[in-house]
mmCIF file of C-alpha atoms in Angstrom:
data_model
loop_
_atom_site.group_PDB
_atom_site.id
_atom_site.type_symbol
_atom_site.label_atom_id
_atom_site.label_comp_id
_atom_site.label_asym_id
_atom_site.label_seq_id
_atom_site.Cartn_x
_atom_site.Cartn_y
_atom_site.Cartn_z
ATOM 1 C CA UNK S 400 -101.395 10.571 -1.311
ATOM 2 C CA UNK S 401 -101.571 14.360 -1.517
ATOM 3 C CA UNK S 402 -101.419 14.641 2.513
ATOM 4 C CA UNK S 403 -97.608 12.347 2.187
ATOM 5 C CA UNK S 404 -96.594 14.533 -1.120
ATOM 6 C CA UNK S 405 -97.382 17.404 1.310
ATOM 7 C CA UNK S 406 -95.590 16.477 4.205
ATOM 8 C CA UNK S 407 -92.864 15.780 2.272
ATOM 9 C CA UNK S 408 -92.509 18.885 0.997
ATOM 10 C CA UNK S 409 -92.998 20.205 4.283
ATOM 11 C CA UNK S 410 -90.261 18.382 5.597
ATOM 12 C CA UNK S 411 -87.948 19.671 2.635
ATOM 13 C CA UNK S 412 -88.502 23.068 3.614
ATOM 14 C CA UNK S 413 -86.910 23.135 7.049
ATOM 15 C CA UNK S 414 -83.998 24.785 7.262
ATOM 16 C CA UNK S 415 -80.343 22.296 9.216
ATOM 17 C CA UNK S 416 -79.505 24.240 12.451
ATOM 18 C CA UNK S 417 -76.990 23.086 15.000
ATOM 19 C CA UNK S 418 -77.386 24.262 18.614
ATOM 20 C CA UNK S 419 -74.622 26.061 20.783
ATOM 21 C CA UNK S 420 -75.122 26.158 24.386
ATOM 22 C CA UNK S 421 -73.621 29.225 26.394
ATOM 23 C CA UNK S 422 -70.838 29.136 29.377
ATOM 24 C CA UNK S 423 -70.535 30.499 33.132
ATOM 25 C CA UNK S 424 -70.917 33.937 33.916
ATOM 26 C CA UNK S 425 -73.750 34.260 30.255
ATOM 27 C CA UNK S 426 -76.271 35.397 32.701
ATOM 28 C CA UNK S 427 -75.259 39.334 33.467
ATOM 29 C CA UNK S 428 -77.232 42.535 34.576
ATOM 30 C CA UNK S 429 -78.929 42.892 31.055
ATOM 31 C CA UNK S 430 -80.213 39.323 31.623
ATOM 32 C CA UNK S 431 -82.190 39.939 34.713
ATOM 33 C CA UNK S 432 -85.606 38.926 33.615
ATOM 34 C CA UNK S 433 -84.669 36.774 31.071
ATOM 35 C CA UNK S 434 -87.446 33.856 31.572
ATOM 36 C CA UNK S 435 -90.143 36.534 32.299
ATOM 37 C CA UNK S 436 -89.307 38.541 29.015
ATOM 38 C CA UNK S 437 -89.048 35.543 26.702
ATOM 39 C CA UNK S 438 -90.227 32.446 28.299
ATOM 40 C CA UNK S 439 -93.608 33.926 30.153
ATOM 41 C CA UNK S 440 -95.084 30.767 28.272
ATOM 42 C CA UNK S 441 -92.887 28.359 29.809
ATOM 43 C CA UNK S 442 -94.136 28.200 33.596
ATOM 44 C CA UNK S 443 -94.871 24.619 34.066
ATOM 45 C CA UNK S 444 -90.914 24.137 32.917
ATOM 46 C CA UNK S 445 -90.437 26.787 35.393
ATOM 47 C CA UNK S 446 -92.039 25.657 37.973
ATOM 48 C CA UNK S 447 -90.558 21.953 38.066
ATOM 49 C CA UNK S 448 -87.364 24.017 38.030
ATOM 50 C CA UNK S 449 -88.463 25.732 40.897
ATOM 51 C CA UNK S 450 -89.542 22.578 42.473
ATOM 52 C CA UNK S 451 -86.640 20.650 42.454
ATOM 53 C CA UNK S 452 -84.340 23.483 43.827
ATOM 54 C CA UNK S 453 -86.673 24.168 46.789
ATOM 55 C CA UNK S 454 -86.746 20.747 47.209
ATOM 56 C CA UNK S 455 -83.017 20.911 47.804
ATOM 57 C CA UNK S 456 -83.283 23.910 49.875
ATOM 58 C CA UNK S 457 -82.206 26.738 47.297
ATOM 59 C CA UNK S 458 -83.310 29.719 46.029
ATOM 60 C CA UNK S 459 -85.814 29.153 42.861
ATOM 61 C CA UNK S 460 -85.115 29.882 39.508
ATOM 62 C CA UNK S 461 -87.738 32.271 39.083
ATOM 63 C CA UNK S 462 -87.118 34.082 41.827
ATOM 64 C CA UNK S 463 -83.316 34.403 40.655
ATOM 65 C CA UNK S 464 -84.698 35.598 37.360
ATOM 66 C CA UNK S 465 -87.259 38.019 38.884
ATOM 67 C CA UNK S 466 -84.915 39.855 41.444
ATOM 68 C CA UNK S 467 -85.370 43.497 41.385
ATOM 69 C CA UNK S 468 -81.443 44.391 41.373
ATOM 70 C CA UNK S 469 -78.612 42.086 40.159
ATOM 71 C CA UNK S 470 -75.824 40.854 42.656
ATOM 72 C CA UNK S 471 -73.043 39.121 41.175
ATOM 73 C CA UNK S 472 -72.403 37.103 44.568
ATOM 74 C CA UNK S 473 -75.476 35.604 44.336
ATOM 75 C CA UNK S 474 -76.398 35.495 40.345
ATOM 76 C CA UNK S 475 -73.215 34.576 39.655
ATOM 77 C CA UNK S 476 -72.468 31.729 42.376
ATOM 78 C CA UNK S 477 -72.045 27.902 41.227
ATOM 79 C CA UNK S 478 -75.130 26.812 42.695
ATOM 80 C CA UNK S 479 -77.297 29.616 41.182
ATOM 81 C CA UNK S 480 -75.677 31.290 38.099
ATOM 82 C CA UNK S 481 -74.813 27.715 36.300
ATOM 83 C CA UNK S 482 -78.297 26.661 37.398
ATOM 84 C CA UNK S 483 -79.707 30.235 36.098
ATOM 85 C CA UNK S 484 -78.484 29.947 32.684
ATOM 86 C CA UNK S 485 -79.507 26.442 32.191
ATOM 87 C CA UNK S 486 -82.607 27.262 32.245
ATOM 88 C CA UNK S 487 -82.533 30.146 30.346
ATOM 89 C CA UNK S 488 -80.866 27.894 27.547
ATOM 90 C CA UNK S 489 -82.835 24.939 28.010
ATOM 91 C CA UNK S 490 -86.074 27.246 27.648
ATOM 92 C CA UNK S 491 -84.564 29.023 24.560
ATOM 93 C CA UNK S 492 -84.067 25.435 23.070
ATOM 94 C CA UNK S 493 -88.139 24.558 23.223
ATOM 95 C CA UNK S 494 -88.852 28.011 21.728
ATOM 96 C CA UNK S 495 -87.191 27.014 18.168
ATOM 97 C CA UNK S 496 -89.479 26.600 15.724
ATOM 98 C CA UNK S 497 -89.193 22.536 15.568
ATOM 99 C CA UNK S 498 -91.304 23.035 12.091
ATOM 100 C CA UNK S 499 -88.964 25.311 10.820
ATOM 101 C CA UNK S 500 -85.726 24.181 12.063
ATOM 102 C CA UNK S 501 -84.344 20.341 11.991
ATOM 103 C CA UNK S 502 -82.018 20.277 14.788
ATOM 104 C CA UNK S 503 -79.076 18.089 13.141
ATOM 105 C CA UNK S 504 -75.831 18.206 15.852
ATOM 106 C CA UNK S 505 -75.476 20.160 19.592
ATOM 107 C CA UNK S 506 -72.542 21.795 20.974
ATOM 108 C CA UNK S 507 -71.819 23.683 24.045
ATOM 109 C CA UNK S 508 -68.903 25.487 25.444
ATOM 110 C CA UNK S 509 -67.603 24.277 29.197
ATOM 111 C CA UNK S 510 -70.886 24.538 31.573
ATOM 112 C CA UNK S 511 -72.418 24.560 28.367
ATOM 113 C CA UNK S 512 -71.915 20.459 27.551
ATOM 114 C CA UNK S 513 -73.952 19.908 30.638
ATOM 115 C CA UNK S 514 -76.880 21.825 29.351
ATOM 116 C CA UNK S 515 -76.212 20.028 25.823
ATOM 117 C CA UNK S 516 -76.803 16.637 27.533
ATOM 118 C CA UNK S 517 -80.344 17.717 28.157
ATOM 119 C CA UNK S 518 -80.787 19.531 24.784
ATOM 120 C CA UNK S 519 -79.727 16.539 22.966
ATOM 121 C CA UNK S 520 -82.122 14.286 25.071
ATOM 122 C CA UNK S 521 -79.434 12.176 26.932
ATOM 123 C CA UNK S 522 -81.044 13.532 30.205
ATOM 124 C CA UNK S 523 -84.518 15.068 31.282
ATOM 125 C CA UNK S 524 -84.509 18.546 31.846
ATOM 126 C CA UNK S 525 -84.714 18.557 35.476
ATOM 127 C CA UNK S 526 -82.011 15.735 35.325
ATOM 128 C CA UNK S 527 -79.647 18.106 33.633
ATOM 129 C CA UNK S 528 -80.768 21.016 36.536
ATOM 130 C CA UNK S 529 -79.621 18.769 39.386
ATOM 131 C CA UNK S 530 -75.920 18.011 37.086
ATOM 132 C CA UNK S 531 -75.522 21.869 36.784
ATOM 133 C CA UNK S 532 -76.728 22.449 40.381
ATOM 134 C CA UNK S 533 -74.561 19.931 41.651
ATOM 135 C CA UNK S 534 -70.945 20.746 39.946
ATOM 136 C CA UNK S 535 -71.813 24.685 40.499
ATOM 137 C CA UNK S 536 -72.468 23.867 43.923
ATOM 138 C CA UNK S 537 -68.752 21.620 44.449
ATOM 139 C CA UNK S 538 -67.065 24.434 42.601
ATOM 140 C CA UNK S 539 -68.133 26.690 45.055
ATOM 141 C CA UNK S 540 -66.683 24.589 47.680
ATOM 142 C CA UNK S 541 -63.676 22.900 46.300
ATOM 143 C CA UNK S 542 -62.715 25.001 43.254
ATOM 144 C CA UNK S 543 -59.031 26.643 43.455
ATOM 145 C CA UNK S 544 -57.650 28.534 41.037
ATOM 146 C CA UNK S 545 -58.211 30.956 38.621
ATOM 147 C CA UNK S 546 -58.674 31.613 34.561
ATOM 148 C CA UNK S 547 -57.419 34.176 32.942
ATOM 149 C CA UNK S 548 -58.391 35.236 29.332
ATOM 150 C CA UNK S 549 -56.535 36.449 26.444
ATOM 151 C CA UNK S 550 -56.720 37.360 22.615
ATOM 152 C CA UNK S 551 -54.401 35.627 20.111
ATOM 153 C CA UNK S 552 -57.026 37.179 16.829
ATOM 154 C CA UNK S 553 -56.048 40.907 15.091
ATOM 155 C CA UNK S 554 -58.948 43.405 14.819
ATOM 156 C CA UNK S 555 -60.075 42.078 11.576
ATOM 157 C CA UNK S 556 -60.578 38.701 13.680
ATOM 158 C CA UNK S 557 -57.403 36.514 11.636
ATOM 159 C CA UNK S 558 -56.078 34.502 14.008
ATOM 160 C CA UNK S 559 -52.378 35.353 15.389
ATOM 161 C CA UNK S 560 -50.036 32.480 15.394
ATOM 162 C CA UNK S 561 -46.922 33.947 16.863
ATOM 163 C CA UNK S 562 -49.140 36.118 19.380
ATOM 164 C CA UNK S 563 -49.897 31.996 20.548
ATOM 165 C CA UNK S 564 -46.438 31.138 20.468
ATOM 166 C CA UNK S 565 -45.543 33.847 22.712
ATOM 167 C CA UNK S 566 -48.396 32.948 25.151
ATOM 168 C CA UNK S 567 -47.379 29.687 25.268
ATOM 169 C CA UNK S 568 -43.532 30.416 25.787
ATOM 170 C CA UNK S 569 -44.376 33.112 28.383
ATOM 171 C CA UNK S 570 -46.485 29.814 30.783
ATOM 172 C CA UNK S 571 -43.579 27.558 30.100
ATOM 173 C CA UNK S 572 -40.826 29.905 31.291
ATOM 174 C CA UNK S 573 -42.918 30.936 34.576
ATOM 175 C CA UNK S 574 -43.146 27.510 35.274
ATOM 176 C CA UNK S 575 -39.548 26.864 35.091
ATOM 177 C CA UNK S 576 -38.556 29.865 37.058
ATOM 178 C CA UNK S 577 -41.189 28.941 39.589
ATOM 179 C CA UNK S 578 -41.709 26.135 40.504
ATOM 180 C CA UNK S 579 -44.802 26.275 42.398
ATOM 181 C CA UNK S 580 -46.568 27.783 39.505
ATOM 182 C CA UNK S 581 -49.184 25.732 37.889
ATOM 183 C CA UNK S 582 -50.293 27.093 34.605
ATOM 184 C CA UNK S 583 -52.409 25.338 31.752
ATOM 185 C CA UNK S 584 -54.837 25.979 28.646
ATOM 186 C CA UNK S 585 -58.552 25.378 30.211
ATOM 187 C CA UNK S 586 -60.953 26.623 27.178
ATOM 188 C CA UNK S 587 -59.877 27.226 23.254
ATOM 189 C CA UNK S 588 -62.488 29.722 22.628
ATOM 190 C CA UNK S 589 -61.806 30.757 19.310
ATOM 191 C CA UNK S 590 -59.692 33.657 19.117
ATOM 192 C CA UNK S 591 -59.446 33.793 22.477
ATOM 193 C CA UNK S 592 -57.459 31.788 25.119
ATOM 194 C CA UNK S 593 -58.775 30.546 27.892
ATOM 195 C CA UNK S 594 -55.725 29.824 30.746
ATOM 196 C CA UNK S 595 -55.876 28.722 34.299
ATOM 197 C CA UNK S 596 -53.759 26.965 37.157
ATOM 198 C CA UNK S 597 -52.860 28.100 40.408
ATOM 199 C CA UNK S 598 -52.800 31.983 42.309
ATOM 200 C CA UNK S 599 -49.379 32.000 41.647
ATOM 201 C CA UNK S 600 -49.547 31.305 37.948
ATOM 202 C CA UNK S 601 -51.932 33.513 36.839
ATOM 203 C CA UNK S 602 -50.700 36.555 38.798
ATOM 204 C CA UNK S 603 -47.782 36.059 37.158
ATOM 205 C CA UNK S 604 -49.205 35.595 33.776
ATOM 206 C CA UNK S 605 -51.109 38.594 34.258
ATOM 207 C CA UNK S 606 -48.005 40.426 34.828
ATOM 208 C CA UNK S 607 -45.802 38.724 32.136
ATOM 209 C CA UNK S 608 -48.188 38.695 28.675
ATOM 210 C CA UNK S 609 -47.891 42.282 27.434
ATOM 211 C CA UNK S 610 -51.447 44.499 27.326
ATOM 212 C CA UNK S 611 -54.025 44.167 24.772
ATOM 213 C CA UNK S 612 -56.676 46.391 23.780
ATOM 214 C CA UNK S 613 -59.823 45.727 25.527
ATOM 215 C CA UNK S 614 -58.293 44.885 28.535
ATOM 216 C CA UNK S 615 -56.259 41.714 28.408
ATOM 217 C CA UNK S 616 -54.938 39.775 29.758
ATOM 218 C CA UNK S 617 -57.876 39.693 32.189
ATOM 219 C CA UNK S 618 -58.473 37.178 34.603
ATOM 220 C CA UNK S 619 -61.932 36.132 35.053
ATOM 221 C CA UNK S 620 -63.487 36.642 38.473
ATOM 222 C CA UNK S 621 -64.909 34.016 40.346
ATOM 223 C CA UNK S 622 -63.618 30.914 37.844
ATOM 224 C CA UNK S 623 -61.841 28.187 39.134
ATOM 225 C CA UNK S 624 -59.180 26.329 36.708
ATOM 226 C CA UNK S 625 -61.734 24.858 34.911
ATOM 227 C CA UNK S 626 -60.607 21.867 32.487
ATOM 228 C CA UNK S 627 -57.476 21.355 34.106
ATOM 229 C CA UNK S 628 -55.978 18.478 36.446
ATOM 230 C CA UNK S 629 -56.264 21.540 39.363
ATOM 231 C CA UNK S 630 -60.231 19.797 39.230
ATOM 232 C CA UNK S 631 -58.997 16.471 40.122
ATOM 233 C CA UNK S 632 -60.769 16.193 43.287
ATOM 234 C CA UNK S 633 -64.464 17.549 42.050
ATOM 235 C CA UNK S 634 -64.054 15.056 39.315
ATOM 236 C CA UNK S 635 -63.604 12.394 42.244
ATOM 237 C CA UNK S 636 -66.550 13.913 44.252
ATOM 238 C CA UNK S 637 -68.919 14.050 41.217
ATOM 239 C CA UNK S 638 -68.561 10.919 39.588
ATOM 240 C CA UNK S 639 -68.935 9.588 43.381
ATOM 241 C CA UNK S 640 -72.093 11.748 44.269
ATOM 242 C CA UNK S 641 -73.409 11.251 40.731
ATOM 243 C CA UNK S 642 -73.494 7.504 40.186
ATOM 244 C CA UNK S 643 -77.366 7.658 39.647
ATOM 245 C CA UNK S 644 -77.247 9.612 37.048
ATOM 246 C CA UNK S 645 -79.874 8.958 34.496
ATOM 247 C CA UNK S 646 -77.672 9.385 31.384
ATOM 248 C CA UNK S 647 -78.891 7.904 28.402
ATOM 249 C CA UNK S 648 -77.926 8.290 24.802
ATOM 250 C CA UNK S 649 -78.713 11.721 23.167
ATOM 251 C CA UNK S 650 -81.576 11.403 20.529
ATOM 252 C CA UNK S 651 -80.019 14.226 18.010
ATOM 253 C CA UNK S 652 -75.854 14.021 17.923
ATOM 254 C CA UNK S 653 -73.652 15.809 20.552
ATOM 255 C CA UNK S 654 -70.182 17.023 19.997
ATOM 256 C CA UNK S 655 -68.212 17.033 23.067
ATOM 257 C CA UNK S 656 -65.221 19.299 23.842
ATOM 258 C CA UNK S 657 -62.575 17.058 21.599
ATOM 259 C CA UNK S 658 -64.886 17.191 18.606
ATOM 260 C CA UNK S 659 -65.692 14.037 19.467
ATOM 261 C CA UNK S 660 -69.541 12.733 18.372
ATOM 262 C CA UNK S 661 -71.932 11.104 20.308
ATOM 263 C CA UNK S 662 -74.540 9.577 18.390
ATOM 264 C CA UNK S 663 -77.415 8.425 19.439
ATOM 265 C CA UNK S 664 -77.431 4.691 17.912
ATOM 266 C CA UNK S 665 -73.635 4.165 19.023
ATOM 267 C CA UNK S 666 -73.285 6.306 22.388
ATOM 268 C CA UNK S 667 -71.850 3.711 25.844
ATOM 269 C CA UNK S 668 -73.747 5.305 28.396
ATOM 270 C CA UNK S 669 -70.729 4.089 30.663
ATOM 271 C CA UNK S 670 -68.523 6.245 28.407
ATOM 272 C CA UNK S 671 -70.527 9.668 28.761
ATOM 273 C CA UNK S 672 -70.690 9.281 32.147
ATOM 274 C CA UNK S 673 -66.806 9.384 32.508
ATOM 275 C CA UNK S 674 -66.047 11.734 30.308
ATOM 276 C CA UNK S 675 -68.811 14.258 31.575
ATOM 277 C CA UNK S 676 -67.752 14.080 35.425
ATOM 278 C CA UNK S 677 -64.084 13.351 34.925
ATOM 279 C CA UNK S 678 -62.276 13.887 31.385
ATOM 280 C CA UNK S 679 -64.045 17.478 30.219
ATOM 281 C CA UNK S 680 -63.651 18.075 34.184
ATOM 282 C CA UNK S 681 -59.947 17.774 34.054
ATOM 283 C CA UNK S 682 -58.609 18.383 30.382
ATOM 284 C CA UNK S 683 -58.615 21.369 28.210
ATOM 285 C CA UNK S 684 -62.289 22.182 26.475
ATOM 286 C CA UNK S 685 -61.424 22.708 22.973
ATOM 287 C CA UNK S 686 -64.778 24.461 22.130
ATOM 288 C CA UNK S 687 -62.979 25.532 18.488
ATOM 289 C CA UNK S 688 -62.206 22.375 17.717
ATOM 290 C CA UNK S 689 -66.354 20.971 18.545
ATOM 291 C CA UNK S 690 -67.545 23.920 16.424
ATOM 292 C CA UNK S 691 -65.183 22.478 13.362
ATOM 293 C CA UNK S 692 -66.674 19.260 13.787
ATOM 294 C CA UNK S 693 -70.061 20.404 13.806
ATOM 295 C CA UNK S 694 -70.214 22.614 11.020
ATOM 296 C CA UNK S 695 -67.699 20.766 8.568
ATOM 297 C CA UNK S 696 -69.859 17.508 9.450
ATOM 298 C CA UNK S 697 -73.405 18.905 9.208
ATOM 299 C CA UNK S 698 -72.959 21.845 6.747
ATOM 300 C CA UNK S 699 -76.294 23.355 8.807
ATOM 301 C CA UNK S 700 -78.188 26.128 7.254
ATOM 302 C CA UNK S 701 -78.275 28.175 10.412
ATOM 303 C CA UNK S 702 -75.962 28.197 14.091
ATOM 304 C CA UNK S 703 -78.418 28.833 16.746
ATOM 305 C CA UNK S 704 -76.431 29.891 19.937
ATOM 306 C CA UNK S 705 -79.028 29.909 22.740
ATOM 307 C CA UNK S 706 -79.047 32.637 25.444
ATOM 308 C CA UNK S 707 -78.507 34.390 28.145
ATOM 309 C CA UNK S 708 -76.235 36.794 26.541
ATOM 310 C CA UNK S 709 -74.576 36.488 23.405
ATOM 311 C CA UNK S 710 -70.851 35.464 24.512
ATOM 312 C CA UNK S 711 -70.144 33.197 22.162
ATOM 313 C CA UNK S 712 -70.872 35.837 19.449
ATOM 314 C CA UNK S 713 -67.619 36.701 18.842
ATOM 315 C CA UNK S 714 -65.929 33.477 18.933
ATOM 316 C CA UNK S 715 -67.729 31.221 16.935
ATOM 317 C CA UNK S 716 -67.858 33.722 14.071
ATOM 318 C CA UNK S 717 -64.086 33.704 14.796
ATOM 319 C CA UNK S 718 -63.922 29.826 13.985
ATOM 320 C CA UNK S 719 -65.784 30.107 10.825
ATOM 321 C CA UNK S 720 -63.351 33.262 9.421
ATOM 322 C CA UNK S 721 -60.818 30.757 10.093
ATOM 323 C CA UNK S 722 -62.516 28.157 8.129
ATOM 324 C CA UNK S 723 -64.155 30.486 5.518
ATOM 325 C CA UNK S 724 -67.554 29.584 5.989
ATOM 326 C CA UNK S 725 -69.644 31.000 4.165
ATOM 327 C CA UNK S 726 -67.175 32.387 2.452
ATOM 328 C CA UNK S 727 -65.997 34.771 5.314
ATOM 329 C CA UNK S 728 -62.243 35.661 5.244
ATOM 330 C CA UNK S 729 -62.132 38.754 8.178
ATOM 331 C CA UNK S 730 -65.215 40.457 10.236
ATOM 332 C CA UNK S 731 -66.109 42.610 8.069
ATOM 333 C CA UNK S 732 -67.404 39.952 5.568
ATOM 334 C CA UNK S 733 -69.060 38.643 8.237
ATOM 335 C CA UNK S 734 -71.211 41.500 9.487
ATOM 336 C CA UNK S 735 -71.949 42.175 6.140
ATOM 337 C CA UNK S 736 -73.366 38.680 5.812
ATOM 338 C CA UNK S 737 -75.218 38.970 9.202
ATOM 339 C CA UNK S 738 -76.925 42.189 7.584
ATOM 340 C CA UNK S 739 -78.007 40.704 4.873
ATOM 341 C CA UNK S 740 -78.393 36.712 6.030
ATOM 342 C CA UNK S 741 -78.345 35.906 9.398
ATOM 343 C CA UNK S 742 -76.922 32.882 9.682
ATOM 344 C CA UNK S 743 -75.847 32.688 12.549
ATOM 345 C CA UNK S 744 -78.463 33.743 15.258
ATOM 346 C CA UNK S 745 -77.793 34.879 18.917
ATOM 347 C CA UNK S 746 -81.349 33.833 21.074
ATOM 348 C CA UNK S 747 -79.842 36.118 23.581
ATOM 349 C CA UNK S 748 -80.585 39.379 21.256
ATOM 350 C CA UNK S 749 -84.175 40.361 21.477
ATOM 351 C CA UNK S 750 -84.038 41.039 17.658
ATOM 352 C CA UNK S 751 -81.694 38.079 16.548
ATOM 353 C CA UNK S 752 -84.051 35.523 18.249
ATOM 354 C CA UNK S 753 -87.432 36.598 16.676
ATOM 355 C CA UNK S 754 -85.842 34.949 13.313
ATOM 356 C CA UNK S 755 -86.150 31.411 15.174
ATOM 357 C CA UNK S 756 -88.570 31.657 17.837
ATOM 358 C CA UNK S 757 -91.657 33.815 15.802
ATOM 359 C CA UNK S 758 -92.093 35.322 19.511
ATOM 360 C CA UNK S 759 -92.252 38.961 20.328
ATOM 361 C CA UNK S 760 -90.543 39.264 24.007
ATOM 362 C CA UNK S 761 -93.058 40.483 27.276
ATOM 363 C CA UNK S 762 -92.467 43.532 28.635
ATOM 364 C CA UNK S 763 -91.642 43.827 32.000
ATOM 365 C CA UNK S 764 -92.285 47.094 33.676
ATOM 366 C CA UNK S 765 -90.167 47.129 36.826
ATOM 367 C CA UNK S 766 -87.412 46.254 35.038
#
């Protein structure tokens, strides 16, 4: 009886978390070592990583991770970088304290639902490696277009509502002056817009949306028009090559990029399929909108967003000012809160993670 009253109270000590799974291009120079620093514990995950790449005749995870000088051609490729950062996020994942932290919802941004599928337990983790592998690899060799990114938020991160009117009057008059331009919303990242479509859309975009501090409008090198019908034919490809897929429903909820749940006692296997190789594929990711379902729905205790990097930083504390969580109205409330209570934790900051993972990084000497 006093072992149940125990676990009980156990159990009532854990704090809610819901899990955030980074994007392309997460995995940058400051990365490089990543799995040795923080995941020197994790070779057998590692090596079946490995194992399955070599097995498909491409360079192995680890020895991505252990390169002595970063290249952006080849860290940042489809077939390496999304496979790179999946398992940098997938390790991250297992080094949560489970008997701290009850994982309650999971969340990703673009790439990132792939590497949610496995979090979430609707595929195995080397399951999920050969998804990644496979898109990265047909966006290398079918991708066209290009994303561009630009800020619609004011310095105090409020969101901007005529700066989005303007963006969105700017893409409708190109295309009616050109009408070979293709242009179309791929990500909505918070306060930050993510457009694509054609070369001929986004150069002109670029030219047309008036400067920004901090460089915008940028467009993003090496992106394809992710999320928009410019994908059509690697949605045809994939959900052709793919068919075997062992998809299953996810054992803790996923939020998909609608805001749309998939639970695990009422998930149609044939449904996830489609929308993971064909609808995310070709519509607009609405990553804000997932992030208002998850934290509105599960009121967690802590937002974990798993590494490399810490991209999503910035935007998801962006979607709770807008939704006063925690009370936040601007970004200064919100570092002030982070100072005193993290609540939300970035696994990609050597500091930030130790709150979560109890784990002191390795040191690496050569790097």
């Amino acid at each position: 009886m006093k072992n149940s009253q125990a676990a009980v109270k156990t159990a009532k000590q854990k704090q809610t978390a819901i899990v955030v799974c980074p994007g392309r291009a997460s995995y940058q120079r400051t990365d490089l070592g990543y799995l040795q620093r923080f995941h020197e514990h994790q070779h057998g995950l590692v090596h079946e990583f490995d194992k399955n790449r070599l097995q498909h005749h491409l360079k192995a995870i680890s020895a991505l991770d252990q390169a002595e000088r970063f290249q952006r051609p080849l860290h940042n490729s489809g077939e390496n970088g999304a496979a790179l950062i999946y398992a940098c996020s997938y390790a991250d994942f297992l080094a949560i304290q489970q008997d701290q932290f009850d994982i309650v919802a999971v969340l990703g941004n673009s790439m990132g639902w792939y590497t949610a599928l496995a979090v979430a337990g609707a595929l195995s983790p080397v399951a999920g490696l050969s998804l990644v592998t496979t898109m990265g690899r047909l966006m290398d060799q079918q991708g066209s277009g290009q994303q561009l990114i630009y800020s619609w938020v004011d310095d105090q991160w409020h969101y901007q509502p005529e700066v989005r009117a303007k963006v969105m009057a700017t893409m409708s008059e190109i295309m009616q002056a050109h009408e070979q331009a293709e242009l179309y919303i791929s990500i909505e990242l918070g306060g930050y817009l993510i457009l694509a479509g054609n070369e001929l859309g986004i150069r002109l975009l670029a030219q047309q949306l008036p400067p920004q501090p901090g460089g915008y409008p940028q467009v993003i090198a090496g992106h394809a028009a992710f999320h928009t019908p410019l994908m059509q034919t690697i949605s045809t490809i994939a959900y052709q090559r793919l068919q075997a897929l062992p998809l299953k429903p996810p054992a803790i909820p996923l939020i998909d990029g609608r805001g749309h749940q998939w639970l695990p006692w009422a998930t149609r296997v044939d449904e996830l399929m489609q929308y993971t190789l064909q609808t995310q594929v070709t519509t607009p990711y609405d990553f804000s909108r997932s992030l208002e379902v998850a934290v509105k729905e599960y009121a967690p205790d802590r937002i974990i967003l798993l590494g490399p990097g810490n991209t999503l930083g910035g935007p998801v504390a962006q979607v709770l000012i807008q939704h006063q969580w925690y009370g936040w109205q601007n970004k200064q409330q919100f570092t002030q809160h982070q100072a005193e209570q993290r609540s939300l934790v970035s696994m990609g900051l050597a500091d930030q993670r130790l709150t979560v993972t109890g784990m002191q990084p390795h040191v690496i000497e050569h790097l």
